[in-house]
Amino acid sequence: MSRIVHLPVTRRARLAVQRGVGAPGGEGESPGAFSELWILLHGYRQLAPRFIRHFRALHDPGRLLVAPEGLSRFYLEGSPGPHRGGDPVGASWMTREDREAEIEDYVGYLDEVLEWGQTACAGHGRRTSVRVLGFSQGVHTAARWVALGEAFREPELRARTRLLLWGTALPGDLPEEGLERFRILESLILVRGEEDQLRVGGDEEKEEARLGEAGIDYRVQAHPGGHRIDGALLRELAVG
């Protein structure tokens, strides 16, 4: 009878990085004077280099934007074949297959991304403010990372972290002890599109009820569009 073995391996992850206009540095990402580190987590089927283009509204010399890419890539469409020709490629944070191992892997991966980003911001004289934005599938990724990641065990880090969950509700299986970490966040913002066809009202109601019962402060922000990043609202949320 066969058995499943989980073998830890080392692989390279891809990050799309955008320094604010006028910021120092370049490819080597030597430390710069950044007051904010933004970690941007894409949705299902998206790639980091394309996803980060939606955040032009955040361009500022004091911000470092980092969009990590999910570790699983796949062809999006077309007929089966040995090379799939010019079919577009997307990425995913996880699937239901072997989900617990995949969650553990991406949580550890994002801890390393955070460490890398804070090192790149080390030229700033005080602790850099951290903004974690998850979009669509990235909402679940972001929420689990804050709830389960080793990095976010530190109350000091959570107190300077703003968590923005954009386009879907919290995962229903988030453990209570992990949810408790949200109490010390600088702020928790739930973002919804008024025309978003993927919205599930029942999930949103459960989300708000659960946060309320846990005594977690949050606010809901809406934009007039669909399932997308809205630049005007993003710019507003960046400053307050």
Short mmCIF file of C-alpha atoms in Angstrom, two decimals:
data_model
loop_
_atom_site.label_atom_id
_atom_site.label_comp_id
_atom_site.label_asym_id
_atom_site.label_seq_id
_atom_site.Cartn_x
_atom_site.Cartn_y
_atom_site.Cartn_z
CA MET A 1 0.00 0.00 0.00
CA SER A 2 1.34 3.43 -0.92
CA ARG A 3 1.65 6.29 1.57
CA ILE A 4 2.01 10.04 1.23
CA VAL A 5 5.30 11.67 2.21
CA HIS A 6 5.76 15.44 2.37
CA LEU A 7 9.32 16.28 1.40
CA PRO A 8 10.46 19.88 2.07
CA VAL A 9 12.31 21.30 -0.93
CA THR A 10 13.89 24.61 -1.85
CA ARG A 11 12.58 26.55 -4.84
CA ARG A 12 12.58 30.11 -6.11
CA ALA A 13 9.56 32.37 -5.77
CA ARG A 14 8.78 35.32 -8.01
CA LEU A 15 8.09 38.77 -6.56
CA ALA A 16 6.99 41.81 -8.56
CA VAL A 17 8.52 44.87 -6.90
CA GLN A 18 7.67 48.52 -7.48
CA ARG A 19 9.61 51.30 -5.85
CA GLY A 20 7.86 54.63 -5.60
CA VAL A 21 8.63 57.20 -8.27
CA GLY A 22 11.78 59.01 -7.23
CA ALA A 23 12.86 56.33 -4.74
CA PRO A 24 16.50 55.25 -4.66
CA GLY A 25 17.80 51.84 -5.63
CA GLY A 26 17.04 49.36 -8.37
CA GLU A 27 17.40 45.70 -9.25
CA GLY A 28 19.58 44.87 -6.28
CA GLU A 29 16.96 46.25 -3.87
CA SER A 30 19.50 47.83 -1.54
CA PRO A 31 17.89 49.34 1.58
CA GLY A 32 15.96 52.53 0.96
CA ALA A 33 14.12 55.16 3.00
CA PHE A 34 10.63 53.67 2.84
CA SER A 35 8.03 54.48 5.46
CA GLU A 36 5.52 51.91 4.12
CA LEU A 37 5.86 48.34 2.89
CA TRP A 38 2.87 47.10 0.87
CA ILE A 39 2.50 43.36 0.35
CA LEU A 40 -0.06 42.72 -2.39
CA LEU A 41 -1.57 39.24 -2.73
CA HIS A 42 -3.18 38.48 -6.08
CA GLY A 43 -6.32 36.55 -6.90
CA TYR A 44 -6.80 33.17 -8.57
CA ARG A 45 -5.42 32.93 -12.15
CA GLN A 46 -3.44 36.16 -11.81
CA LEU A 47 0.32 36.71 -12.12
CA ALA A 48 2.26 39.08 -9.90
CA PRO A 49 3.83 41.23 -12.68
CA ARG A 50 0.37 42.00 -14.09
CA PHE A 51 -1.33 42.32 -10.73
CA ILE A 52 1.02 44.99 -9.46
CA ARG A 53 0.04 47.24 -12.40
CA HIS A 54 -3.30 47.83 -10.68
CA PHE A 55 -1.55 49.71 -7.88
CA ARG A 56 -0.25 52.78 -9.70
CA ALA A 57 -2.34 54.86 -7.30
CA LEU A 58 0.12 53.87 -4.56
CA HIS A 59 3.25 55.10 -6.31
CA ASP A 60 5.11 57.30 -3.85
CA PRO A 61 8.81 57.68 -2.98
CA GLY A 62 8.05 56.52 0.56
CA ARG A 63 6.40 53.22 -0.43
CA LEU A 64 7.81 49.88 -1.47
CA LEU A 65 5.25 47.64 -3.21
CA VAL A 66 5.86 43.89 -3.26
CA ALA A 67 3.52 41.44 -5.01
CA PRO A 68 4.52 37.84 -4.29
CA GLU A 69 3.27 35.25 -6.75
CA GLY A 70 1.51 32.04 -5.76
CA LEU A 71 3.81 29.06 -6.12
CA SER A 72 1.50 27.09 -8.43
CA ARG A 73 1.24 28.18 -12.09
CA PHE A 74 -0.96 26.64 -14.76
CA TYR A 75 -2.18 27.20 -18.32
CA LEU A 76 -5.50 29.03 -18.38
CA GLU A 77 -7.13 27.86 -21.58
CA GLY A 78 -6.72 26.06 -24.89
CA SER A 79 -6.50 22.43 -25.94
CA PRO A 80 -4.22 19.91 -24.22
CA GLY A 81 -0.78 19.49 -25.72
CA PRO A 82 2.86 19.03 -24.85
CA HIS A 83 3.69 22.75 -24.71
CA ARG A 84 0.32 24.58 -24.88
CA GLY A 85 1.66 27.10 -27.39
CA GLY A 86 0.85 30.69 -26.52
CA ASP A 87 -1.83 30.00 -23.92
CA PRO A 88 -1.82 32.53 -21.05
CA VAL A 89 -0.56 31.40 -17.66
CA GLY A 90 -2.02 32.10 -14.23
CA ALA A 91 -1.06 31.33 -10.65
CA SER A 92 -2.85 30.07 -7.57
CA TRP A 93 -2.11 30.15 -3.86
CA MET A 94 -3.65 26.74 -3.25
CA THR A 95 -6.35 24.25 -4.20
CA ARG A 96 -8.39 21.84 -2.11
CA GLU A 97 -5.84 19.09 -2.86
CA ASP A 98 -3.42 18.65 0.07
CA ARG A 99 -4.71 21.98 1.34
CA GLU A 100 -3.19 21.92 4.82
CA ALA A 101 0.31 21.46 3.43
CA GLU A 102 -0.25 24.18 0.83
CA ILE A 103 -1.47 26.62 3.48
CA GLU A 104 1.55 25.88 5.66
CA ASP A 105 3.84 26.38 2.65
CA TYR A 106 2.46 29.75 1.60
CA VAL A 107 2.31 31.05 5.17
CA GLY A 108 6.01 30.26 5.58
CA TYR A 109 6.76 31.74 2.16
CA LEU A 110 5.04 35.01 3.03
CA ASP A 111 6.91 35.23 6.33
CA GLU A 112 10.10 35.20 4.24
CA VAL A 113 8.69 37.82 1.86
CA LEU A 114 7.97 40.08 4.82
CA GLU A 115 11.51 39.66 6.15
CA TRP A 116 12.91 40.44 2.69
CA GLY A 117 10.70 43.51 2.36
CA GLN A 118 11.57 44.88 5.78
CA THR A 119 15.27 44.45 4.99
CA ALA A 120 14.74 46.41 1.76
CA CYS A 121 13.13 49.17 3.86
CA ALA A 122 15.86 49.14 6.49
CA GLY A 123 17.19 52.56 5.54
CA HIS A 124 14.16 54.17 7.17
CA GLY A 125 14.93 55.51 10.61
CA ARG A 126 11.88 54.01 12.36
CA ARG A 127 9.84 50.87 12.02
CA THR A 128 8.23 50.65 8.61
CA SER A 129 4.43 50.55 8.48
CA VAL A 130 3.16 47.32 6.90
CA ARG A 131 0.11 47.14 4.64
CA VAL A 132 -1.14 43.71 3.60
CA LEU A 133 -3.74 43.73 0.81
CA GLY A 134 -5.38 40.53 -0.35
CA PHE A 135 -7.60 40.52 -3.43
CA SER A 136 -10.10 37.73 -4.19
CA GLN A 137 -8.30 34.42 -3.46
CA GLY A 138 -5.60 36.57 -1.91
CA VAL A 139 -8.08 37.56 0.84
CA HIS A 140 -7.99 34.05 2.28
CA THR A 141 -4.23 33.96 1.80
CA ALA A 142 -3.73 37.26 3.62
CA ALA A 143 -6.10 36.39 6.47
CA ARG A 144 -4.50 32.99 7.08
CA TRP A 145 -1.02 34.48 6.93
CA VAL A 146 -1.80 37.07 9.62
CA ALA A 147 -3.63 34.45 11.70
CA LEU A 148 -1.02 31.68 11.39
CA GLY A 149 2.31 33.19 10.37
CA GLU A 150 5.26 33.16 12.74
CA ALA A 151 6.01 36.80 11.89
CA PHE A 152 2.61 37.98 13.15
CA ARG A 153 3.07 36.40 16.56
CA GLU A 154 4.72 39.71 17.44
CA PRO A 155 2.17 42.24 18.77
CA GLU A 156 4.52 45.07 17.78
CA LEU A 157 4.33 44.03 14.12
CA ARG A 158 0.55 43.64 14.21
CA ALA A 159 0.16 47.09 15.77
CA ARG A 160 1.81 48.68 12.71
CA THR A 161 0.00 46.48 10.16
CA ARG A 162 -3.07 47.52 8.21
CA LEU A 163 -4.95 44.55 6.71
CA LEU A 164 -7.12 45.21 3.64
CA LEU A 165 -9.32 42.33 2.47
CA TRP A 166 -10.66 43.16 -0.99
CA GLY A 167 -13.33 41.29 -2.89
CA THR A 168 -14.35 38.33 -0.74
CA ALA A 169 -15.10 37.38 2.86
CA LEU A 170 -12.82 35.85 5.48
CA PRO A 171 -12.26 32.09 5.23
CA GLY A 172 -14.78 30.30 7.41
CA ASP A 173 -12.17 27.92 8.83
CA LEU A 174 -9.95 30.60 10.38
CA PRO A 175 -9.14 29.36 13.91
CA GLU A 176 -10.34 31.46 16.83
CA GLU A 177 -6.84 31.80 18.26
CA GLY A 178 -5.67 33.10 14.89
CA LEU A 179 -8.58 35.51 14.63
CA GLU A 180 -7.57 36.92 18.02
CA ARG A 181 -4.48 38.38 16.37
CA PHE A 182 -6.72 40.75 14.42
CA ARG A 183 -7.56 42.58 17.65
CA ILE A 184 -4.17 44.31 17.75
CA LEU A 185 -3.97 45.31 14.08
CA GLU A 186 -3.54 48.99 13.26
CA SER A 187 -6.75 48.57 11.25
CA LEU A 188 -8.83 45.98 9.42
CA ILE A 189 -10.64 47.12 6.27
CA LEU A 190 -13.15 45.04 4.29
CA VAL A 191 -13.51 46.27 0.71
CA ARG A 192 -16.47 45.41 -1.53
CA GLY A 193 -17.52 46.32 -5.03
CA GLU A 194 -21.15 47.39 -5.35
CA GLU A 195 -21.38 45.69 -8.76
CA ASP A 196 -19.25 42.66 -7.85
CA GLN A 197 -21.09 39.62 -9.23
CA LEU A 198 -18.97 37.30 -7.07
CA ARG A 199 -20.20 38.80 -3.80
CA VAL A 200 -21.97 36.38 -1.47
CA GLY A 201 -24.13 38.34 0.94
CA GLY A 202 -24.50 35.50 3.43
CA ASP A 203 -20.74 35.14 3.74
CA GLU A 204 -20.36 38.87 4.36
CA GLU A 205 -22.99 38.78 7.11
CA LYS A 206 -21.27 35.82 8.79
CA GLU A 207 -17.94 37.61 8.51
CA GLU A 208 -19.21 40.76 10.20
CA ALA A 209 -21.02 38.78 12.89
CA ARG A 210 -17.91 36.77 13.68
CA LEU A 211 -15.71 39.85 13.88
CA GLY A 212 -18.25 41.60 16.07
CA GLU A 213 -18.54 38.65 18.45
CA ALA A 214 -14.75 38.55 18.75
CA GLY A 215 -14.65 42.26 19.59
CA ILE A 216 -12.52 43.08 16.56
CA ASP A 217 -12.72 46.59 15.17
CA TYR A 218 -13.15 46.84 11.40
CA ARG A 219 -14.66 49.06 8.79
CA VAL A 220 -16.35 48.34 5.47
CA GLN A 221 -15.52 50.38 2.37
CA ALA A 222 -17.29 50.10 -0.97
CA HIS A 223 -16.52 51.22 -4.50
CA PRO A 224 -18.98 51.45 -7.40
CA GLY A 225 -17.31 48.83 -9.60
CA GLY A 226 -17.13 45.08 -9.91
CA HIS A 227 -14.58 42.44 -8.93
CA ARG A 228 -11.51 44.60 -9.38
CA ILE A 229 -9.11 47.00 -7.68
CA ASP A 230 -10.54 50.52 -7.72
CA GLY A 231 -7.77 53.11 -7.98
CA ALA A 232 -9.71 55.99 -6.43
CA LEU A 233 -10.68 54.02 -3.34
CA LEU A 234 -7.19 52.53 -3.09
CA ARG A 235 -5.69 56.01 -3.03
CA GLU A 236 -8.14 57.02 -0.29
CA LEU A 237 -7.38 53.94 1.83
CA ALA A 238 -3.65 54.50 1.51
CA VAL A 239 -3.84 57.71 3.49
CA GLY A 240 -6.36 56.82 6.15
#
